[in-house]
XYZ file of C-alpha atoms in Angstrom:
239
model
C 24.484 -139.911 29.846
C 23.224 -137.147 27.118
C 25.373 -135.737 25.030
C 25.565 -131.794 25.012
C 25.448 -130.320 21.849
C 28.318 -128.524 22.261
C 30.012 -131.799 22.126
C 28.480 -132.890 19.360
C 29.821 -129.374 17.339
C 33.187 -130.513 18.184
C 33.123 -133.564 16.021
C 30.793 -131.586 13.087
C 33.640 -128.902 12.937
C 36.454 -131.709 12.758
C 35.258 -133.356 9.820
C 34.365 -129.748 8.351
C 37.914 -128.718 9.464
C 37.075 -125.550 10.987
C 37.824 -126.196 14.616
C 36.819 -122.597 15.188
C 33.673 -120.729 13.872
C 34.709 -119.195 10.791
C 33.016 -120.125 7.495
C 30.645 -121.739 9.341
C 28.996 -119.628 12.682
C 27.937 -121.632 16.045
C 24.267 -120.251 15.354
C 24.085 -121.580 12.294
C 25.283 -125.215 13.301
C 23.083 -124.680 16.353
C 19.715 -124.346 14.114
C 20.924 -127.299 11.688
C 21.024 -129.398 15.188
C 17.305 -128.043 16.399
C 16.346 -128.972 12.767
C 17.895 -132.603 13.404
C 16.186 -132.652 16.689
C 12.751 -131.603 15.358
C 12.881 -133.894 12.311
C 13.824 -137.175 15.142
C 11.501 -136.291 17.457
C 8.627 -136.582 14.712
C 9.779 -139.987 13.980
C 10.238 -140.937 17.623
C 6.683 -139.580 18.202
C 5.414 -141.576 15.420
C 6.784 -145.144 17.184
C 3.429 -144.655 19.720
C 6.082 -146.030 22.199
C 5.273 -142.459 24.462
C 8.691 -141.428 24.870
C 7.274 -137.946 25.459
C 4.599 -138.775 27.598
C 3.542 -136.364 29.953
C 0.771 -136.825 32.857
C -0.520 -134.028 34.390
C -1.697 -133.449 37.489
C -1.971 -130.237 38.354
C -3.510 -127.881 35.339
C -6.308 -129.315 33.593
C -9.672 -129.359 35.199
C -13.493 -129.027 33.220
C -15.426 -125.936 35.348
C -19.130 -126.724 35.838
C -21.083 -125.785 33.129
C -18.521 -125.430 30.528
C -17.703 -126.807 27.647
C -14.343 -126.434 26.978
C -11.230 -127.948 29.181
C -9.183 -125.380 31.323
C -5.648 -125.531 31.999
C -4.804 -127.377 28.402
C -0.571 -127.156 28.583
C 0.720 -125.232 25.846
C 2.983 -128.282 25.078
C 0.054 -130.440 24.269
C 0.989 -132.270 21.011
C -1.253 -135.324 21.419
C -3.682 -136.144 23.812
C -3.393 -139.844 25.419
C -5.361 -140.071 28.149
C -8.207 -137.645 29.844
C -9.409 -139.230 33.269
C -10.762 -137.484 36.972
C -7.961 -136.955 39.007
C -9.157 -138.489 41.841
C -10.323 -141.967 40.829
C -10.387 -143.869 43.809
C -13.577 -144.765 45.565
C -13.863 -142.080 47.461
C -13.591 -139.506 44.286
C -16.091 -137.352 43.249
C -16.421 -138.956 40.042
C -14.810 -142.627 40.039
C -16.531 -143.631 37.263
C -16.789 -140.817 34.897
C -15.124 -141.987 31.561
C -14.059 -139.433 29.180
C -14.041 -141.311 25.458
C -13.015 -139.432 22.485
C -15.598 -138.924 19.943
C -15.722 -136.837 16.771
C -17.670 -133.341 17.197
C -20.359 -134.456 14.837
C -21.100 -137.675 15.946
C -24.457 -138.384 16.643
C -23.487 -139.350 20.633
C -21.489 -136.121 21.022
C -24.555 -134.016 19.323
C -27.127 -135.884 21.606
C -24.691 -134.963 25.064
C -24.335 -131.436 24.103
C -28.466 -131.146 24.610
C -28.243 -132.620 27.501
C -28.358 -129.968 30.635
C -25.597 -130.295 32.763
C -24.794 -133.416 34.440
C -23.601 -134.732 37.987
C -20.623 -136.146 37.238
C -21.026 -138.441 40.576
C -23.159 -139.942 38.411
C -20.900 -142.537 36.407
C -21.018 -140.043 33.196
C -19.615 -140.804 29.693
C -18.142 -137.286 28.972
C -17.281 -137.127 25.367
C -13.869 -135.034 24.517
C -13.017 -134.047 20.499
C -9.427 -131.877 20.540
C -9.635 -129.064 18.297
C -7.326 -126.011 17.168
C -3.724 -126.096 15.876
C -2.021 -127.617 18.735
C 1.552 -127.150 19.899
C 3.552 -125.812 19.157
C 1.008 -123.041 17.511
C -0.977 -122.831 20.666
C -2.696 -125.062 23.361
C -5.443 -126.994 22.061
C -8.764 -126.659 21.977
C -10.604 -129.644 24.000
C -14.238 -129.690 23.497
C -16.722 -131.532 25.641
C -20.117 -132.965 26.031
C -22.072 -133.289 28.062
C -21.443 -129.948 30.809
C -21.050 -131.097 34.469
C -22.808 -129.251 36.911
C -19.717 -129.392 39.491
C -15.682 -128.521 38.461
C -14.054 -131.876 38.015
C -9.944 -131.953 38.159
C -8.728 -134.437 36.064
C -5.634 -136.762 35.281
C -4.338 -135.108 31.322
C -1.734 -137.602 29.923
C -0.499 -136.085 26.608
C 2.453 -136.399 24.605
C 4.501 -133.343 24.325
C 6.670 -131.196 22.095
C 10.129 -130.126 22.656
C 11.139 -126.923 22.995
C 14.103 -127.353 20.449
C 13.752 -123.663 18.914
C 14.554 -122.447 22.418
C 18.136 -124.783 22.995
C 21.545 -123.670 23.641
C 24.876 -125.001 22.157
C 25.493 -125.532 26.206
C 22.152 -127.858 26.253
C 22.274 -131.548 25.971
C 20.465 -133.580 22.434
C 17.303 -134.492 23.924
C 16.797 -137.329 21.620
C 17.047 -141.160 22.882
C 18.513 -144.265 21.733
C 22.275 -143.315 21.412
C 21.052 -140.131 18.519
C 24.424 -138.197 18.809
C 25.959 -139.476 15.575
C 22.339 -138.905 13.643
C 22.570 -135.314 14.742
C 26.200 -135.341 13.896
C 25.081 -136.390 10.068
C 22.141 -134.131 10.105
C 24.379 -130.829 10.648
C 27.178 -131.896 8.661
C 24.614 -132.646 5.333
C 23.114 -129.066 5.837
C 26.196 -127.157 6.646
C 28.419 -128.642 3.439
C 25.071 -127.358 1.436
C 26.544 -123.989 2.230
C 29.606 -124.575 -0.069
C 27.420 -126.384 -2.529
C 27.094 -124.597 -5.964
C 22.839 -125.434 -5.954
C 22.577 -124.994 -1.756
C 21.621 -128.225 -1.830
C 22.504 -131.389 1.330
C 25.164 -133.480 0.769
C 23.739 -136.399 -0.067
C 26.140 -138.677 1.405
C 26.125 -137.414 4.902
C 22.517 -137.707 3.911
C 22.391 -141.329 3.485
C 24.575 -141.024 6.741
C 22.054 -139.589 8.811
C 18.703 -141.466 7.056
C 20.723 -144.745 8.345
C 21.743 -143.547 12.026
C 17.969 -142.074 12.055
C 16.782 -146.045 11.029
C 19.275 -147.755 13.885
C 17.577 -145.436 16.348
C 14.103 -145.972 15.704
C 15.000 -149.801 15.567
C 16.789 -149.411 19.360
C 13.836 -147.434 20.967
C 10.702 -149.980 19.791
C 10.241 -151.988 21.602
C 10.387 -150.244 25.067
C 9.584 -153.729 27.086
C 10.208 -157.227 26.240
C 9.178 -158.891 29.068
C 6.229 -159.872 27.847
C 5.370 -160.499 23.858
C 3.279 -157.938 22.359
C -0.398 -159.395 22.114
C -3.618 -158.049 20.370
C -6.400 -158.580 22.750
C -9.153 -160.751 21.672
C -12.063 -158.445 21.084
C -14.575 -161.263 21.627
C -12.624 -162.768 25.089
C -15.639 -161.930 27.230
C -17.855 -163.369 25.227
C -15.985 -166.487 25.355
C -16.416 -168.526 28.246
């Protein structure tokens, strides 16, 4: 069960020995957490084991003749998977792939002088992903070649938290058992506060760099059923 972050304060301001806010405020042990929090979810993010995975079902869509997608979520980090919603049989594009391609690649520059297409058709719709990205802003997905009808689609993305907008009240939303690496995160940044140079104490440091490690070790793999396998590039080609 997650750990509220409240909680979490309870233990930093025992081994601070404040058991009340005093020297040390709840807001600022609050924004050494969401710093925690931001720094682990980077690292978590950066396992590719899609602990933040988001598919969307609802938003994004590609209006005919356009050549930007609509309905991008805010939260959009990372873009994993762009696909027509509907992509059964019956759909009104089953086959239409969408494949990532840089903007100046010679196949994205040849689709964007195409006129628009029916995506009924089996289509390969190129998509590059452009602007800043969350948390800035949505970004910016770019597409080629235009459809001539609106096509809702499938957007599986990984997202970003919204740690700047937690509570003390809120629960750590970091996996793999992360309460005692927030725990060492807070307490290294809120002793730097008595600290003649402001600097982290660089043994709650070492604390928190190890707790970080154990966690990253406990969330990869996310299956072991199965060994993980590269497949063979040339398998079709080998019969």
């Amino acid at each position: 069960m997650a750990t509220a972050l409240s909680t979490i304060e309870t233990v930093v301001r025992r081994d601070l020995k404040e058991a009340s806010a005093g020297f040390w405020s709840q807001a600022e042990l609050l924004q050494h957490f969401v710093d925690g929090i931001k720094y682990l979810w980077g690292a978590i993010v950066d396992l590719n084991e899609e602990h933040y995975l988001t598919v969307d079902e609802a938003l994004v869509s590609l209006a005919a003749n356009s050549t930007t997608l609509t309905g991008v979520p805010a939260d959009c980090f990372r873009v994993h998977l762009i696909e027509p919603r509907d992509t059964t049989s019956s759909g009104t594009a089953p086959h239409t792939l969408f494949i990532p391609k840089d903007y100046n690649h010679p196949d994205f520059i040849n689709a964007r002088a195409m006129t628009a297409q029916d995506p009924g058709a089996g289509l390969k719709v190129y998509y590059h992903v452009t602007g800043a990205g969350a948390p800035v802003a949505a970004p910016t997905i770019r597409v080629a070649p235009q459809l001539s009808t609106a096509l809702n689609l499938r957007f599986v993305y990984v997202q970003t938290l919204a740690a700047a907008d937690l509570e003390i009240g809120d629960n750590n939303p970091i996996p793999g058992e992360s309460d005692k690496a927030l725990h060492a995160y807070c307490m290294a940044f809120a002793l730097a506060k008595e600290q003649e140079d402001k600097m982290p104490h660089s043994g709650w440091l070492q604390i928190y760099k190890t707790e970080k490690d154990g966690v990253l070790v406990r969330l990869s793999p996310r299956q072991t059923q199965e060994e993980r396998v590269v497949d063979d590039m040339w398998a079709p080609y080998n019969d």
